[in-house]
Amino acid sequence: MKTKVSLATFNIETYKRKQLRNTILMYLILVLASCFYIIPIYVLLTTSLKDFSEVSLESMWNVPTNFSFESFYQAFIGEPLEGKIGLKSNLFSSIKLVIPATIFSALLGSINGYVLSKWKFRGSNIIFTLFLFGMFIPYQSILIPLVEILRSMNLYGTLFGLIFVHIIYGIPITTLIFKNYYDSIHQELLESAKIDGSSILEIYRYIIFPLSKPAFVVVIIWQFTTIWNEFLFASVITNRPDVQPVTVALNNLAGSFVVEWNVQMAGAFMAALPTLLIYILLQKYFIGGLLSGSVKG
């Protein structure tokens, strides 16, 4: 009897040690992976805090000897006497672009997903397939007809035209996310509302929309980061420096003969900071929103 008890105790202790080793190994791998992904941010930040005289490939990994925020000032304000334009107006252009484009594409995707998920009609599957097809159309293949359409609408070269393009191009992915989420909502809720005499819009407003917070968080984070970081549409559709988003304006920070890498890095850091903060602050909501529609019933 004592032998059996000691054997069981030995097996439990062995199992615990094995679990501890596996846990340590897992955390070690995660730490190494995190360091690997943090390295570019480290180089970006340390270079932007250096004076131009300290910037070189040899000293790329070194911490600045004298911390200087002059590069951030130059990247944000520019150098008017030398004709260099900063990112100040372009950052505001990106904000004016991303907020309405994200909100309207999320609302349209929510309505589309609601109709395609809860109000089946003849041809609804074909329409949903066409929506999905829009996700796989390369940007480059539609640039010429897109520019011609925007010219005919007097929207080419304007920020509003770029907002319009991102709203339309964001509908397929937002529709897919919302439809998958609404598929997990019980149909009995809608049937009860129908019996009470609620219309399709009333059901959306009072039942579906209040339940859509997790899906809206996912869509808003996705659209915000996608639109903020997009370059091709921004460079083609907006042809005036004062309305171009910050991703396009980063090219203007490079000098004609000498590239001030500390200023370039400071500008890149400012351009990347909003999306970085969005993911850091809303990470748990983003993951929760992705998982909320993964299990039906």
CSV table of C-alpha atoms in Angstrom, one decimal:
chain,number,residue,atom,x,y,z
A,1,MET,CA,0.0,0.0,0.0
A,2,LYS,CA,2.8,2.4,0.9
A,3,THR,CA,4.6,1.5,-2.3
A,4,LYS,CA,1.5,2.4,-4.3
A,5,VAL,CA,1.1,5.7,-2.5
A,6,SER,CA,4.7,6.7,-3.0
A,7,LEU,CA,4.5,5.7,-6.6
A,8,ALA,CA,1.5,7.9,-7.1
A,9,THR,CA,3.2,10.8,-5.3
A,10,PHE,CA,6.3,10.3,-7.5
A,11,ASN,CA,4.2,10.4,-10.7
A,12,ILE,CA,2.4,13.6,-9.5
A,13,GLU,CA,5.8,15.3,-8.7
A,14,THR,CA,7.2,14.2,-12.1
A,15,TYR,CA,4.2,15.5,-13.9
A,16,LYS,CA,4.4,18.9,-12.0
A,17,ARG,CA,8.1,19.2,-12.9
A,18,LYS,CA,7.4,18.4,-16.5
A,19,GLN,CA,4.6,21.0,-16.6
A,20,LEU,CA,6.9,23.6,-15.0
A,21,ARG,CA,9.6,22.9,-17.6
A,22,ASN,CA,7.1,23.2,-20.4
A,23,THR,CA,5.7,26.5,-19.0
A,24,ILE,CA,9.2,28.0,-18.7
A,25,LEU,CA,10.1,26.9,-22.2
A,26,MET,CA,6.8,28.4,-23.6
A,27,TYR,CA,7.5,31.7,-21.9
A,28,LEU,CA,11.1,31.7,-23.0
A,29,ILE,CA,10.0,31.2,-26.6
A,30,LEU,CA,7.4,34.0,-26.3
A,31,VAL,CA,9.9,36.4,-24.8
A,32,LEU,CA,12.4,35.7,-27.6
A,33,ALA,CA,9.6,36.2,-30.2
A,34,SER,CA,8.6,39.5,-28.6
A,35,CYS,CA,12.2,40.7,-28.6
A,36,PHE,CA,12.5,39.8,-32.3
A,37,TYR,CA,9.4,41.9,-33.1
A,38,ILE,CA,10.4,44.8,-30.8
A,39,ILE,CA,13.9,45.2,-32.4
A,40,PRO,CA,12.6,47.4,-35.3
A,41,ILE,CA,10.7,49.6,-32.8
A,42,TYR,CA,13.9,49.9,-30.7
A,43,VAL,CA,16.0,50.9,-33.7
A,44,LEU,CA,13.3,53.3,-34.9
A,45,LEU,CA,13.0,55.0,-31.5
A,46,THR,CA,16.8,55.2,-30.7
A,47,THR,CA,17.6,56.6,-34.1
A,48,SER,CA,14.9,59.2,-33.9
A,49,LEU,CA,16.3,60.4,-30.5
A,50,LYS,CA,19.8,60.9,-31.9
A,51,ASP,CA,21.4,63.9,-33.4
A,52,PHE,CA,22.2,63.5,-37.1
A,53,SER,CA,26.0,63.4,-36.3
A,54,GLU,CA,25.4,60.2,-34.3
A,55,VAL,CA,23.4,58.4,-37.0
A,56,SER,CA,25.3,55.6,-38.7
A,57,LEU,CA,25.1,51.9,-39.4
A,58,GLU,CA,27.9,51.2,-36.9
A,59,SER,CA,26.0,53.0,-34.1
A,60,MET,CA,22.6,51.8,-35.1
A,61,TRP,CA,22.2,49.7,-31.9
A,62,ASN,CA,23.7,52.2,-29.5
A,63,VAL,CA,21.6,54.2,-27.1
A,64,PRO,CA,21.9,58.0,-27.9
A,65,THR,CA,24.6,59.8,-25.9
A,66,ASN,CA,22.5,62.9,-25.8
A,67,PHE,CA,18.8,62.5,-26.1
A,68,SER,CA,17.4,65.0,-28.5
A,69,PHE,CA,13.8,65.6,-29.6
A,70,GLU,CA,14.8,68.0,-32.4
A,71,SER,CA,14.1,65.3,-35.0
A,72,PHE,CA,10.5,65.0,-33.9
A,73,TYR,CA,10.1,68.8,-34.1
A,74,GLN,CA,11.6,68.8,-37.6
A,75,ALA,CA,9.4,65.9,-38.7
A,76,PHE,CA,6.3,67.5,-37.3
A,77,ILE,CA,6.8,71.2,-38.2
A,78,GLY,CA,9.4,70.9,-40.9
A,79,GLU,CA,12.0,73.5,-41.8
A,80,PRO,CA,10.2,76.4,-43.6
A,81,LEU,CA,13.4,78.2,-44.4
A,82,GLU,CA,14.8,75.2,-46.3
A,83,GLY,CA,11.4,74.4,-47.9
A,84,LYS,CA,10.9,71.2,-46.0
A,85,ILE,CA,7.3,70.5,-45.1
A,86,GLY,CA,6.6,68.6,-41.9
A,87,LEU,CA,3.9,66.1,-41.2
A,88,LYS,CA,1.6,68.3,-39.1
A,89,SER,CA,-1.1,69.0,-41.8
A,90,ASN,CA,-0.8,65.4,-43.1
A,91,LEU,CA,-1.4,63.9,-39.7
A,92,PHE,CA,-4.6,65.9,-39.4
A,93,SER,CA,-5.5,64.8,-43.0
A,94,SER,CA,-5.1,61.2,-41.9
A,95,ILE,CA,-7.3,61.8,-38.9
A,96,LYS,CA,-10.0,63.5,-41.1
A,97,LEU,CA,-9.7,60.5,-43.5
A,98,VAL,CA,-9.7,57.6,-41.1
A,99,ILE,CA,-12.5,58.6,-38.7
A,100,PRO,CA,-15.4,59.0,-41.3
A,101,ALA,CA,-14.2,56.2,-43.5
A,102,THR,CA,-14.0,53.8,-40.6
A,103,ILE,CA,-17.4,54.8,-39.1
A,104,PHE,CA,-19.3,54.7,-42.4
A,105,SER,CA,-17.8,51.4,-43.6
A,106,ALA,CA,-18.5,49.8,-40.2
A,107,LEU,CA,-22.1,51.0,-40.3
A,108,LEU,CA,-22.7,49.8,-43.9
A,109,GLY,CA,-21.0,46.5,-43.1
A,110,SER,CA,-23.2,46.1,-40.1
A,111,ILE,CA,-26.4,46.6,-42.0
A,112,ASN,CA,-25.3,44.4,-44.9
A,113,GLY,CA,-24.3,41.6,-42.5
A,114,TYR,CA,-27.6,41.9,-40.6
A,115,VAL,CA,-29.7,41.6,-43.8
A,116,LEU,CA,-27.6,38.8,-45.3
A,117,SER,CA,-27.5,36.8,-42.0
A,118,LYS,CA,-31.1,37.2,-40.6
A,119,TRP,CA,-33.3,38.1,-43.6
A,120,LYS,CA,-32.7,35.4,-46.2
A,121,PHE,CA,-34.1,36.2,-49.6
A,122,ARG,CA,-33.7,34.8,-53.1
A,123,GLY,CA,-30.2,35.5,-54.4
A,124,SER,CA,-28.8,36.5,-51.0
A,125,ASN,CA,-26.0,33.8,-51.2
A,126,ILE,CA,-25.0,35.1,-54.6
A,127,ILE,CA,-24.9,38.7,-53.3
A,128,PHE,CA,-22.8,37.6,-50.4
A,129,THR,CA,-20.4,35.8,-52.7
A,130,LEU,CA,-20.1,39.0,-54.8
A,131,PHE,CA,-19.3,40.9,-51.6
A,132,LEU,CA,-16.5,38.4,-50.8
A,133,PHE,CA,-15.2,38.6,-54.4
A,134,GLY,CA,-14.6,42.3,-53.8
A,135,MET,CA,-12.1,41.5,-51.1
A,136,PHE,CA,-9.8,39.8,-53.7
A,137,ILE,CA,-9.7,42.5,-56.3
A,138,PRO,CA,-6.2,43.9,-56.4
A,139,TYR,CA,-5.9,47.7,-55.9
A,140,GLN,CA,-3.6,48.0,-59.0
A,141,SER,CA,-6.2,46.4,-61.3
A,142,ILE,CA,-8.8,49.1,-60.7
A,143,LEU,CA,-6.7,52.3,-60.5
A,144,ILE,CA,-7.4,53.6,-64.0
A,145,PRO,CA,-11.2,53.1,-63.9
A,146,LEU,CA,-11.3,54.3,-60.3
A,147,VAL,CA,-9.5,57.6,-61.3
A,148,GLU,CA,-11.9,58.1,-64.2
A,149,ILE,CA,-14.9,57.6,-62.0
A,150,LEU,CA,-13.6,60.0,-59.4
A,151,ARG,CA,-12.9,62.6,-62.1
A,152,SER,CA,-16.5,62.3,-63.4
A,153,MET,CA,-17.7,62.8,-59.9
A,154,ASN,CA,-15.4,65.8,-59.3
A,155,LEU,CA,-13.8,63.9,-56.4
A,156,TYR,CA,-10.3,63.2,-57.8
A,157,GLY,CA,-7.5,64.9,-55.9
A,158,THR,CA,-9.7,65.5,-52.8
A,159,LEU,CA,-9.7,64.0,-49.4
A,160,PHE,CA,-13.4,63.3,-49.7
A,161,GLY,CA,-12.8,61.2,-52.8
A,162,LEU,CA,-10.3,59.1,-50.8
A,163,ILE,CA,-12.8,58.7,-48.0
A,164,PHE,CA,-15.4,57.5,-50.5
A,165,VAL,CA,-12.9,55.0,-51.9
A,166,HIS,CA,-12.1,53.5,-48.5
A,167,ILE,CA,-15.7,53.3,-47.5
A,168,ILE,CA,-16.6,51.3,-50.7
A,169,TYR,CA,-13.5,49.1,-50.6
A,170,GLY,CA,-14.0,48.4,-46.9
A,171,ILE,CA,-17.6,47.1,-47.3
A,172,PRO,CA,-16.7,43.5,-48.3
A,173,ILE,CA,-14.5,42.8,-45.2
A,174,THR,CA,-16.8,44.6,-42.8
A,175,THR,CA,-19.8,42.7,-44.2
A,176,LEU,CA,-18.0,39.4,-43.8
A,177,ILE,CA,-17.1,40.1,-40.1
A,178,PHE,CA,-20.6,41.3,-39.2
A,179,LYS,CA,-22.4,38.4,-41.0
A,180,ASN,CA,-20.2,35.8,-39.2
A,181,TYR,CA,-21.0,37.6,-35.9
A,182,TYR,CA,-24.7,37.9,-36.5
A,183,ASP,CA,-24.9,34.2,-37.5
A,184,SER,CA,-24.1,33.4,-33.8
A,185,ILE,CA,-27.2,35.4,-32.6
A,186,HIS,CA,-30.2,33.2,-31.9
A,187,GLN,CA,-33.0,33.6,-34.5
A,188,GLU,CA,-35.6,33.3,-31.7
A,189,LEU,CA,-34.8,36.9,-30.6
A,190,LEU,CA,-35.8,38.1,-34.1
A,191,GLU,CA,-38.9,35.9,-34.2
A,192,SER,CA,-40.1,37.3,-30.9
A,193,ALA,CA,-39.6,40.8,-32.1
A,194,LYS,CA,-41.5,40.0,-35.3
A,195,ILE,CA,-44.4,38.7,-33.3
A,196,ASP,CA,-44.5,41.9,-31.3
A,197,GLY,CA,-44.8,43.8,-34.6
A,198,SER,CA,-41.3,45.2,-34.9
A,199,SER,CA,-40.1,46.1,-38.4
A,200,ILE,CA,-36.7,45.1,-39.9
A,201,LEU,CA,-35.2,48.5,-39.0
A,202,GLU,CA,-36.6,48.4,-35.5
A,203,ILE,CA,-35.2,45.0,-34.9
A,204,TYR,CA,-31.8,46.2,-36.0
A,205,ARG,CA,-32.0,49.4,-34.0
A,206,TYR,CA,-33.2,48.0,-30.7
A,207,ILE,CA,-31.9,44.4,-30.7
A,208,ILE,CA,-29.1,43.8,-33.2
A,209,PHE,CA,-27.2,47.1,-32.9
A,210,PRO,CA,-26.9,47.0,-29.0
A,211,LEU,CA,-25.5,43.4,-29.3
A,212,SER,CA,-23.0,44.4,-32.0
A,213,LYS,CA,-20.3,46.0,-29.7
A,214,PRO,CA,-17.7,43.2,-30.0
A,215,ALA,CA,-18.0,43.1,-33.8
A,216,PHE,CA,-17.9,46.9,-34.1
A,217,VAL,CA,-14.6,46.9,-32.0
A,218,VAL,CA,-13.0,44.4,-34.4
A,219,VAL,CA,-14.2,46.2,-37.5
A,220,ILE,CA,-13.1,49.6,-36.2
A,221,ILE,CA,-9.6,48.4,-35.2
A,222,TRP,CA,-9.3,46.6,-38.6
A,223,GLN,CA,-10.5,49.5,-40.7
A,224,PHE,CA,-8.6,52.1,-38.7
A,225,THR,CA,-5.2,50.4,-39.1
A,226,THR,CA,-5.9,49.4,-42.8
A,227,ILE,CA,-6.9,52.9,-43.8
A,228,TRP,CA,-4.2,54.7,-41.8
A,229,ASN,CA,-1.4,52.6,-43.2
A,230,GLU,CA,-2.7,52.5,-46.8
A,231,PHE,CA,-0.4,54.1,-49.4
A,232,LEU,CA,-1.4,53.2,-53.0
A,233,PHE,CA,-4.8,54.9,-53.1
A,234,ALA,CA,-3.5,57.8,-51.0
A,235,SER,CA,-0.7,58.5,-53.4
A,236,VAL,CA,-2.8,58.2,-56.6
A,237,ILE,CA,-6.1,59.8,-55.6
A,238,THR,CA,-4.7,62.8,-53.5
A,239,ASN,CA,-2.3,64.8,-55.7
A,240,ARG,CA,-2.0,67.9,-53.4
A,241,PRO,CA,0.6,67.8,-50.5
A,242,ASP,CA,-1.8,69.6,-48.1
A,243,VAL,CA,-4.4,66.9,-48.3
A,244,GLN,CA,-2.2,63.8,-48.6
A,245,PRO,CA,-2.3,61.3,-45.7
A,246,VAL,CA,0.8,60.9,-43.5
A,247,THR,CA,1.9,57.7,-45.2
A,248,VAL,CA,2.5,59.6,-48.5
A,249,ALA,CA,4.0,62.7,-46.8
A,250,LEU,CA,6.7,60.6,-45.2
A,251,ASN,CA,8.5,60.6,-48.6
A,252,ASN,CA,8.8,64.3,-48.5
A,253,LEU,CA,10.9,64.2,-45.3
A,254,ALA,CA,13.8,62.8,-47.4
A,255,GLY,CA,16.2,65.5,-48.6
A,256,SER,CA,17.4,65.9,-52.2
A,257,PHE,CA,21.0,64.8,-51.5
A,258,VAL,CA,21.2,63.8,-47.9
A,259,VAL,CA,18.6,61.7,-46.0
A,260,GLU,CA,18.4,62.7,-42.4
A,261,TRP,CA,17.6,59.3,-41.0
A,262,ASN,CA,16.8,60.6,-37.5
A,263,VAL,CA,14.1,62.8,-38.9
A,264,GLN,CA,12.8,60.0,-41.1
A,265,MET,CA,12.6,57.7,-38.2
A,266,ALA,CA,10.9,60.3,-36.0
A,267,GLY,CA,8.3,60.8,-38.8
A,268,ALA,CA,7.8,57.0,-39.1
A,269,PHE,CA,7.4,56.7,-35.4
A,270,MET,CA,4.7,59.4,-35.3
A,271,ALA,CA,2.9,57.9,-38.3
A,272,ALA,CA,2.9,54.4,-36.6
A,273,LEU,CA,2.0,55.6,-33.1
A,274,PRO,CA,-1.8,55.9,-33.5
A,275,THR,CA,-2.2,52.3,-34.8
A,276,LEU,CA,0.2,51.1,-32.1
A,277,LEU,CA,-1.8,52.7,-29.4
A,278,ILE,CA,-5.1,51.4,-30.8
A,279,TYR,CA,-3.8,47.8,-30.6
A,280,ILE,CA,-2.3,48.3,-27.1
A,281,LEU,CA,-5.4,49.9,-25.6
A,282,LEU,CA,-8.0,47.7,-27.4
A,283,GLN,CA,-6.2,44.4,-27.7
A,284,LYS,CA,-8.4,42.5,-25.3
A,285,TYR,CA,-11.6,43.8,-27.0
A,286,PHE,CA,-10.2,42.9,-30.4
A,287,ILE,CA,-9.4,39.3,-29.4
A,288,GLY,CA,-12.7,39.0,-27.6
A,289,GLY,CA,-14.6,40.4,-30.6
A,290,LEU,CA,-12.9,37.9,-32.9
A,291,LEU,CA,-13.8,35.0,-30.7
A,292,SER,CA,-17.3,36.1,-29.9
A,293,GLY,CA,-18.6,35.1,-33.4
A,294,SER,CA,-16.5,31.9,-33.6
A,295,VAL,CA,-18.9,29.7,-31.7
A,296,LYS,CA,-22.6,29.4,-32.8
A,297,GLY,CA,-25.5,28.5,-30.6
